[in-house]
Short mmCIF file of C-alpha atoms in Angstrom, two decimals:
data_model
loop_
_atom_site.label_atom_id
_atom_site.label_comp_id
_atom_site.label_asym_id
_atom_site.label_seq_id
_atom_site.Cartn_x
_atom_site.Cartn_y
_atom_site.Cartn_z
CA UNK A 23 -14.65 -18.62 8.32
CA UNK A 24 -16.91 -15.79 7.76
CA UNK A 25 -16.02 -12.09 7.89
CA UNK A 26 -18.17 -8.94 8.18
CA UNK A 27 -18.22 -6.22 6.04
CA UNK A 28 -15.66 -3.25 6.87
CA UNK A 29 -17.27 -0.16 8.52
CA UNK A 30 -17.63 2.89 6.50
CA UNK A 31 -14.46 5.10 6.87
CA UNK A 32 -13.38 8.26 4.95
CA UNK A 33 -11.94 7.16 1.86
CA UNK A 34 -8.75 8.75 2.53
CA UNK A 35 -8.34 6.88 5.74
CA UNK A 36 -9.39 3.57 4.14
CA UNK A 37 -6.64 3.96 1.63
CA UNK A 38 -4.01 4.92 4.17
CA UNK A 39 -4.84 1.99 6.47
CA UNK A 40 -4.73 -0.66 3.61
CA UNK A 41 -1.80 1.20 1.31
CA UNK A 42 0.15 -1.18 -0.30
CA UNK A 43 2.71 -1.12 -2.83
CA UNK A 44 1.12 1.37 -5.27
CA UNK A 45 2.39 4.41 -3.83
CA UNK A 46 4.95 4.81 -6.62
CA UNK A 47 2.17 6.37 -8.68
CA UNK A 48 1.20 9.03 -6.00
CA UNK A 49 2.37 12.75 -6.57
CA UNK A 50 5.56 14.07 -4.64
CA UNK A 51 5.41 16.80 -2.15
CA UNK A 52 7.84 19.10 -0.68
CA UNK A 53 10.61 17.99 1.43
CA UNK A 54 8.72 19.28 4.25
CA UNK A 55 5.91 16.91 4.01
CA UNK A 56 8.12 13.98 3.15
CA UNK A 57 7.94 10.95 5.83
CA UNK A 58 11.11 9.85 7.67
CA UNK A 59 12.75 6.64 6.60
CA UNK A 60 10.74 3.41 7.81
CA UNK A 61 12.00 1.89 10.94
CA UNK A 62 12.81 -1.78 11.55
CA UNK A 63 9.44 -2.31 13.15
CA UNK A 64 7.76 -1.48 9.83
CA UNK A 65 9.86 -3.83 7.98
CA UNK A 66 8.82 -6.54 10.64
CA UNK A 67 5.35 -6.34 9.76
CA UNK A 68 5.07 -9.01 7.02
CA UNK A 69 1.66 -10.69 6.57
CA UNK A 70 0.64 -14.21 4.94
CA UNK A 71 -1.25 -12.34 2.20
CA UNK A 72 1.74 -10.17 1.26
CA UNK A 73 3.44 -13.08 -0.89
CA UNK A 74 0.31 -13.15 -3.03
CA UNK A 75 0.88 -9.70 -4.59
CA UNK A 76 4.01 -8.28 -6.12
CA UNK A 77 6.65 -7.01 -3.77
CA UNK A 78 8.08 -3.55 -4.13
CA UNK A 79 11.12 -4.97 -5.94
CA UNK A 80 8.84 -7.19 -8.10
CA UNK A 81 6.54 -4.01 -9.05
CA UNK A 82 9.68 -2.00 -10.12
CA UNK A 83 10.74 -4.72 -12.36
CA UNK A 84 7.16 -4.96 -13.70
CA UNK A 85 7.29 -1.40 -14.47
CA UNK A 86 10.65 -1.55 -16.15
CA UNK A 87 9.23 -4.23 -18.32
CA UNK A 88 6.08 -2.10 -19.04
CA UNK A 89 8.28 1.03 -19.75
CA UNK A 90 10.53 -1.01 -22.38
CA UNK A 91 7.26 -2.43 -24.13
CA UNK A 92 5.75 1.42 -24.05
CA UNK A 93 9.23 2.52 -25.52
CA UNK A 94 9.04 0.27 -28.49
CA UNK A 95 5.49 1.06 -29.16
CA UNK A 96 6.15 4.74 -29.02
CA UNK A 97 9.33 4.58 -31.14
CA UNK A 98 7.30 3.03 -34.07
CA UNK A 99 4.96 6.01 -33.89
CA UNK A 100 7.98 8.44 -34.09
CA UNK A 101 7.83 9.37 -30.08
CA UNK A 102 10.34 8.98 -27.41
CA UNK A 103 9.65 7.40 -23.97
CA UNK A 104 12.32 8.49 -21.34
CA UNK A 105 13.93 5.77 -19.25
CA UNK A 106 13.35 5.52 -15.63
CA UNK A 107 15.87 4.20 -13.18
CA UNK A 108 14.21 1.87 -10.77
CA UNK A 109 16.20 0.95 -7.66
CA UNK A 110 17.34 -2.47 -7.23
CA UNK A 111 17.33 -4.28 -3.72
CA UNK A 112 15.03 -1.67 -1.92
CA UNK A 113 13.43 -2.82 1.30
CA UNK A 114 9.67 -3.04 1.20
CA UNK A 115 7.86 -1.31 3.98
CA UNK A 116 4.33 -2.51 2.48
CA UNK A 117 2.45 -2.44 5.67
CA UNK A 118 3.79 0.67 7.08
CA UNK A 119 0.39 2.30 7.34
CA UNK A 120 -1.83 -0.66 7.77
CA UNK A 121 -2.14 -0.14 11.48
CA UNK A 122 -2.19 3.66 11.14
CA UNK A 123 0.79 5.79 12.43
CA UNK A 124 2.96 3.44 14.48
CA UNK A 125 6.34 5.31 14.34
CA UNK A 126 7.15 8.27 16.45
CA UNK A 127 9.14 9.98 14.04
CA UNK A 128 6.31 10.19 11.56
CA UNK A 129 3.84 11.06 14.28
CA UNK A 130 6.00 14.06 15.20
CA UNK A 131 6.48 15.30 11.74
CA UNK A 132 3.26 14.31 10.00
CA UNK A 133 0.74 13.48 12.51
CA UNK A 134 -2.08 11.22 10.81
CA UNK A 135 -1.44 12.53 7.44
CA UNK A 136 0.04 10.26 4.97
CA UNK A 137 2.80 11.14 2.57
CA UNK A 138 3.74 10.24 -0.82
CA UNK A 139 6.60 7.66 -1.09
CA UNK A 140 6.08 6.25 2.14
CA UNK A 141 5.75 2.79 0.82
CA UNK A 142 7.77 3.12 -2.21
CA UNK A 143 10.32 5.38 -3.93
CA UNK A 144 10.08 9.07 -3.86
CA UNK A 145 12.49 9.04 -6.59
CA UNK A 146 10.38 7.07 -8.99
CA UNK A 147 7.45 9.12 -8.18
CA UNK A 148 9.39 12.26 -9.18
CA UNK A 149 10.92 10.77 -12.25
CA UNK A 150 7.51 9.53 -13.60
CA UNK A 151 6.06 12.99 -13.03
CA UNK A 152 8.96 14.74 -15.06
CA UNK A 153 8.51 12.09 -17.85
CA UNK A 154 4.77 12.87 -18.29
CA UNK A 155 5.45 16.58 -18.36
CA UNK A 156 8.03 16.00 -21.18
CA UNK A 157 5.44 14.24 -23.35
CA UNK A 158 3.66 16.17 -26.03
CA UNK A 159 -0.04 15.92 -26.11
CA UNK A 160 -0.12 13.36 -28.97
CA UNK A 161 2.54 11.09 -27.37
CA UNK A 162 0.71 11.44 -23.95
CA UNK A 163 -2.56 10.13 -25.65
CA UNK A 164 -0.72 7.23 -27.40
CA UNK A 165 0.55 6.13 -23.98
CA UNK A 166 -2.73 6.58 -21.87
CA UNK A 167 -5.38 5.98 -24.18
CA UNK A 168 -7.58 3.55 -22.14
CA UNK A 169 -8.98 1.59 -25.27
CA UNK A 170 -5.60 0.86 -27.33
CA UNK A 171 -2.84 2.99 -25.73
CA UNK A 172 0.74 1.65 -25.78
CA UNK A 173 0.46 1.54 -21.87
CA UNK A 174 -2.69 -0.70 -22.09
CA UNK A 175 -0.89 -3.00 -24.50
CA UNK A 176 2.10 -3.12 -22.47
CA UNK A 177 0.21 -4.33 -19.23
CA UNK A 178 -2.12 -6.72 -21.28
CA UNK A 179 1.04 -8.25 -22.32
CA UNK A 180 2.63 -8.64 -19.04
CA UNK A 181 -0.56 -10.72 -17.78
CA UNK A 182 -0.89 -12.67 -21.05
CA UNK A 183 -1.13 -16.44 -20.63
CA UNK A 184 -2.76 -16.41 -17.31
CA UNK A 185 -0.94 -13.70 -15.54
CA UNK A 186 -4.09 -11.58 -14.81
CA UNK A 187 -5.33 -12.22 -11.32
CA UNK A 188 -8.95 -11.50 -10.00
CA UNK A 189 -7.99 -9.53 -6.67
CA UNK A 190 -11.71 -8.88 -5.91
CA UNK A 191 -11.88 -11.58 -2.99
CA UNK A 192 -8.32 -10.76 -1.91
CA UNK A 193 -9.09 -7.17 -1.31
CA UNK A 194 -12.37 -7.85 0.56
CA UNK A 195 -10.68 -10.31 2.74
CA UNK A 196 -7.73 -8.12 3.40
CA UNK A 197 -9.96 -5.38 4.75
CA UNK A 198 -12.54 -7.57 6.60
CA UNK A 199 -9.85 -9.60 8.37
CA UNK A 200 -8.23 -6.41 9.53
CA UNK A 201 -11.50 -5.23 11.10
CA UNK A 202 -12.21 -8.92 12.47
CA UNK A 203 -8.80 -8.91 14.06
CA UNK A 204 -9.61 -5.62 16.06
CA UNK A 205 -12.58 -7.50 17.48
CA UNK A 206 -10.63 -10.47 18.81
CA UNK A 207 -10.52 -10.58 22.64
CA UNK A 208 -6.80 -10.13 23.09
CA UNK A 209 -6.82 -6.95 20.76
CA UNK A 210 -9.65 -5.57 22.49
CA UNK A 211 -7.86 -6.00 25.76
CA UNK A 212 -4.86 -4.14 24.37
CA UNK A 213 -6.94 -1.50 22.87
CA UNK A 214 -8.59 -0.93 26.38
CA UNK A 215 -5.15 -0.53 27.83
CA UNK A 216 -4.11 1.85 24.86
CA UNK A 217 -7.43 3.89 25.53
CA UNK A 218 -6.62 4.17 29.25
CA UNK A 219 -3.04 5.47 28.37
CA UNK A 220 -4.49 7.99 26.07
CA UNK A 221 -7.18 9.21 28.73
CA UNK A 222 -4.37 9.87 31.11
CA UNK A 223 -2.91 12.19 28.54
CA UNK A 224 -6.10 13.99 28.07
CA UNK A 225 -7.29 12.08 24.95
CA UNK A 226 -10.57 10.34 24.73
CA UNK A 227 -10.58 7.76 21.90
CA UNK A 228 -11.27 3.96 21.96
CA UNK A 229 -8.64 2.97 19.28
CA UNK A 230 -5.93 4.33 17.18
CA UNK A 231 -8.29 4.04 14.27
CA UNK A 232 -10.68 6.26 16.05
CA UNK A 233 -8.12 8.84 16.79
CA UNK A 234 -6.88 8.82 13.20
CA UNK A 235 -10.32 9.29 11.94
CA UNK A 236 -11.24 12.23 14.11
CA UNK A 237 -12.66 14.65 11.50
CA UNK A 238 -10.90 17.67 13.07
CA UNK A 239 -7.82 16.52 11.26
CA UNK A 240 -9.40 16.21 7.87
CA UNK A 241 -12.13 18.86 7.92
CA UNK A 242 -10.30 21.43 5.91
CA UNK A 243 -8.37 19.07 3.47
CA UNK A 244 -5.20 20.46 4.75
CA UNK A 245 -2.02 18.41 3.56
CA UNK A 246 -0.24 19.57 6.88
CA UNK A 247 -1.10 18.43 10.27
CA UNK A 248 -1.97 20.91 13.10
CA UNK A 249 -0.03 21.03 16.26
CA UNK A 250 -2.93 19.42 18.21
CA UNK A 251 -2.94 16.42 15.43
CA UNK A 252 0.88 16.21 16.04
CA UNK A 253 0.23 16.13 19.76
CA UNK A 254 -2.37 13.44 19.48
CA UNK A 255 -0.72 11.25 16.94
CA UNK A 256 2.49 11.24 19.17
CA UNK A 257 0.61 10.21 22.50
CA UNK A 258 -1.04 7.64 20.22
CA UNK A 259 2.29 6.21 19.30
CA UNK A 260 3.55 6.25 22.88
CA UNK A 261 0.60 4.49 24.08
CA UNK A 262 0.82 1.78 21.33
CA UNK A 263 4.21 0.94 22.89
CA UNK A 264 2.79 1.02 26.49
CA UNK A 265 -0.06 -1.30 25.64
CA UNK A 266 1.75 -3.61 23.10
CA UNK A 267 -1.16 -3.09 21.03
CA UNK A 268 0.47 -3.14 17.65
CA UNK A 269 2.35 -6.45 18.57
CA UNK A 270 -0.83 -8.08 19.53
CA UNK A 271 -2.94 -6.87 16.53
CA UNK A 272 -0.29 -7.84 14.25
CA UNK A 273 0.05 -11.54 15.64
CA UNK A 274 -3.85 -11.75 15.65
CA UNK A 275 -4.08 -10.77 11.85
CA UNK A 276 -1.41 -13.10 11.05
CA UNK A 277 -3.34 -15.85 12.52
CA UNK A 278 -6.56 -14.86 10.76
CA UNK A 279 -5.08 -14.46 7.26
CA UNK A 280 -3.18 -17.85 7.65
CA UNK A 281 -6.65 -19.24 8.43
CA UNK A 282 -8.28 -17.55 5.27
CA UNK A 283 -5.51 -18.88 3.15
CA UNK A 284 -6.14 -22.41 4.25
CA UNK A 285 -9.92 -21.84 3.87
CA UNK A 286 -9.58 -20.39 0.26
CA UNK A 287 -6.77 -22.61 -0.66
CA UNK A 288 -7.63 -22.96 -4.24
CA UNK A 289 -8.37 -19.34 -4.75
CA UNK A 290 -4.96 -18.21 -3.17
CA UNK A 291 -3.28 -20.90 -5.33
CA UNK A 292 -4.81 -19.26 -8.33
CA UNK A 293 -3.32 -15.86 -7.29
CA UNK A 294 0.12 -17.30 -6.82
CA UNK A 295 0.05 -19.10 -10.28
CA UNK A 296 -1.00 -15.83 -11.88
CA UNK A 297 1.81 -13.96 -10.17
CA UNK A 298 4.36 -16.40 -11.37
CA UNK A 299 3.12 -16.11 -14.87
CA UNK A 300 3.33 -12.36 -14.57
CA UNK A 301 6.70 -12.41 -13.06
CA UNK A 302 7.75 -14.93 -15.91
CA UNK A 303 6.50 -12.36 -18.63
CA UNK A 304 8.31 -9.56 -17.12
CA UNK A 305 11.70 -11.63 -17.11
CA UNK A 306 11.13 -12.36 -20.91
CA UNK A 307 10.95 -8.71 -21.86
CA UNK A 308 13.68 -7.61 -19.38
CA UNK A 309 15.94 -10.38 -21.02
CA UNK A 310 15.42 -9.07 -24.35
CA UNK A 311 16.71 -5.78 -23.34
CA UNK A 312 20.29 -7.14 -23.05
#
């Protein structure tokens, strides 16, 4: 199967649509801008590609191992590395923003604007920020120096012996298949039903992606949604329900991703092997902590 290149989207929107489990590194915001808890619908969006990346829980364990290695490295240089408490057993809303805004409570509070911690742990974000603030300039450089910093050494150690995966093709397919799914007949039919529903409410958009990309929401770089944006996003979610668009899109993308895994079997097998090695390296470090 061959996939076309993704259309150009504003960088913020593309990151929002394809957000994964990296959100722990985002900056925290005030409570007024924090997203409501994920819904069961969000947790139900699990795609074939997901198993080839670290889950949120696996990411937390990887981070804990990395922190331990950095702590040891800094200790030898006479500096402290404050410990972060990573939550265990946390559900993984990895694909919460993959199809845009699909939760009514999020639309009513944030419109189309993303919020840090939406796909991870806000507490971890805040702990990391406080830790960085506590470091001296010398310690900060020792950790984050890109050439030979303790952070780089720790990361390299955790992907040693074949644990470093090449995700270039994965990322390309991940974006292209979503675009291809939107062009499938069953999704286009549901999109037309969504567009008709929106038109009855006074909104002229072909798809949720077009509504989300409306430049009027992003023109002033505001981190808060206007009343017009919230009204549009709320109608968007209502019409998704009326048209079953997200259900149809999810089923279609699941099929296309599985076809891609079958077509590129050796590549995806290599990703799985690298992930398993990475996880094994992490276990070694965590066990050594006692």
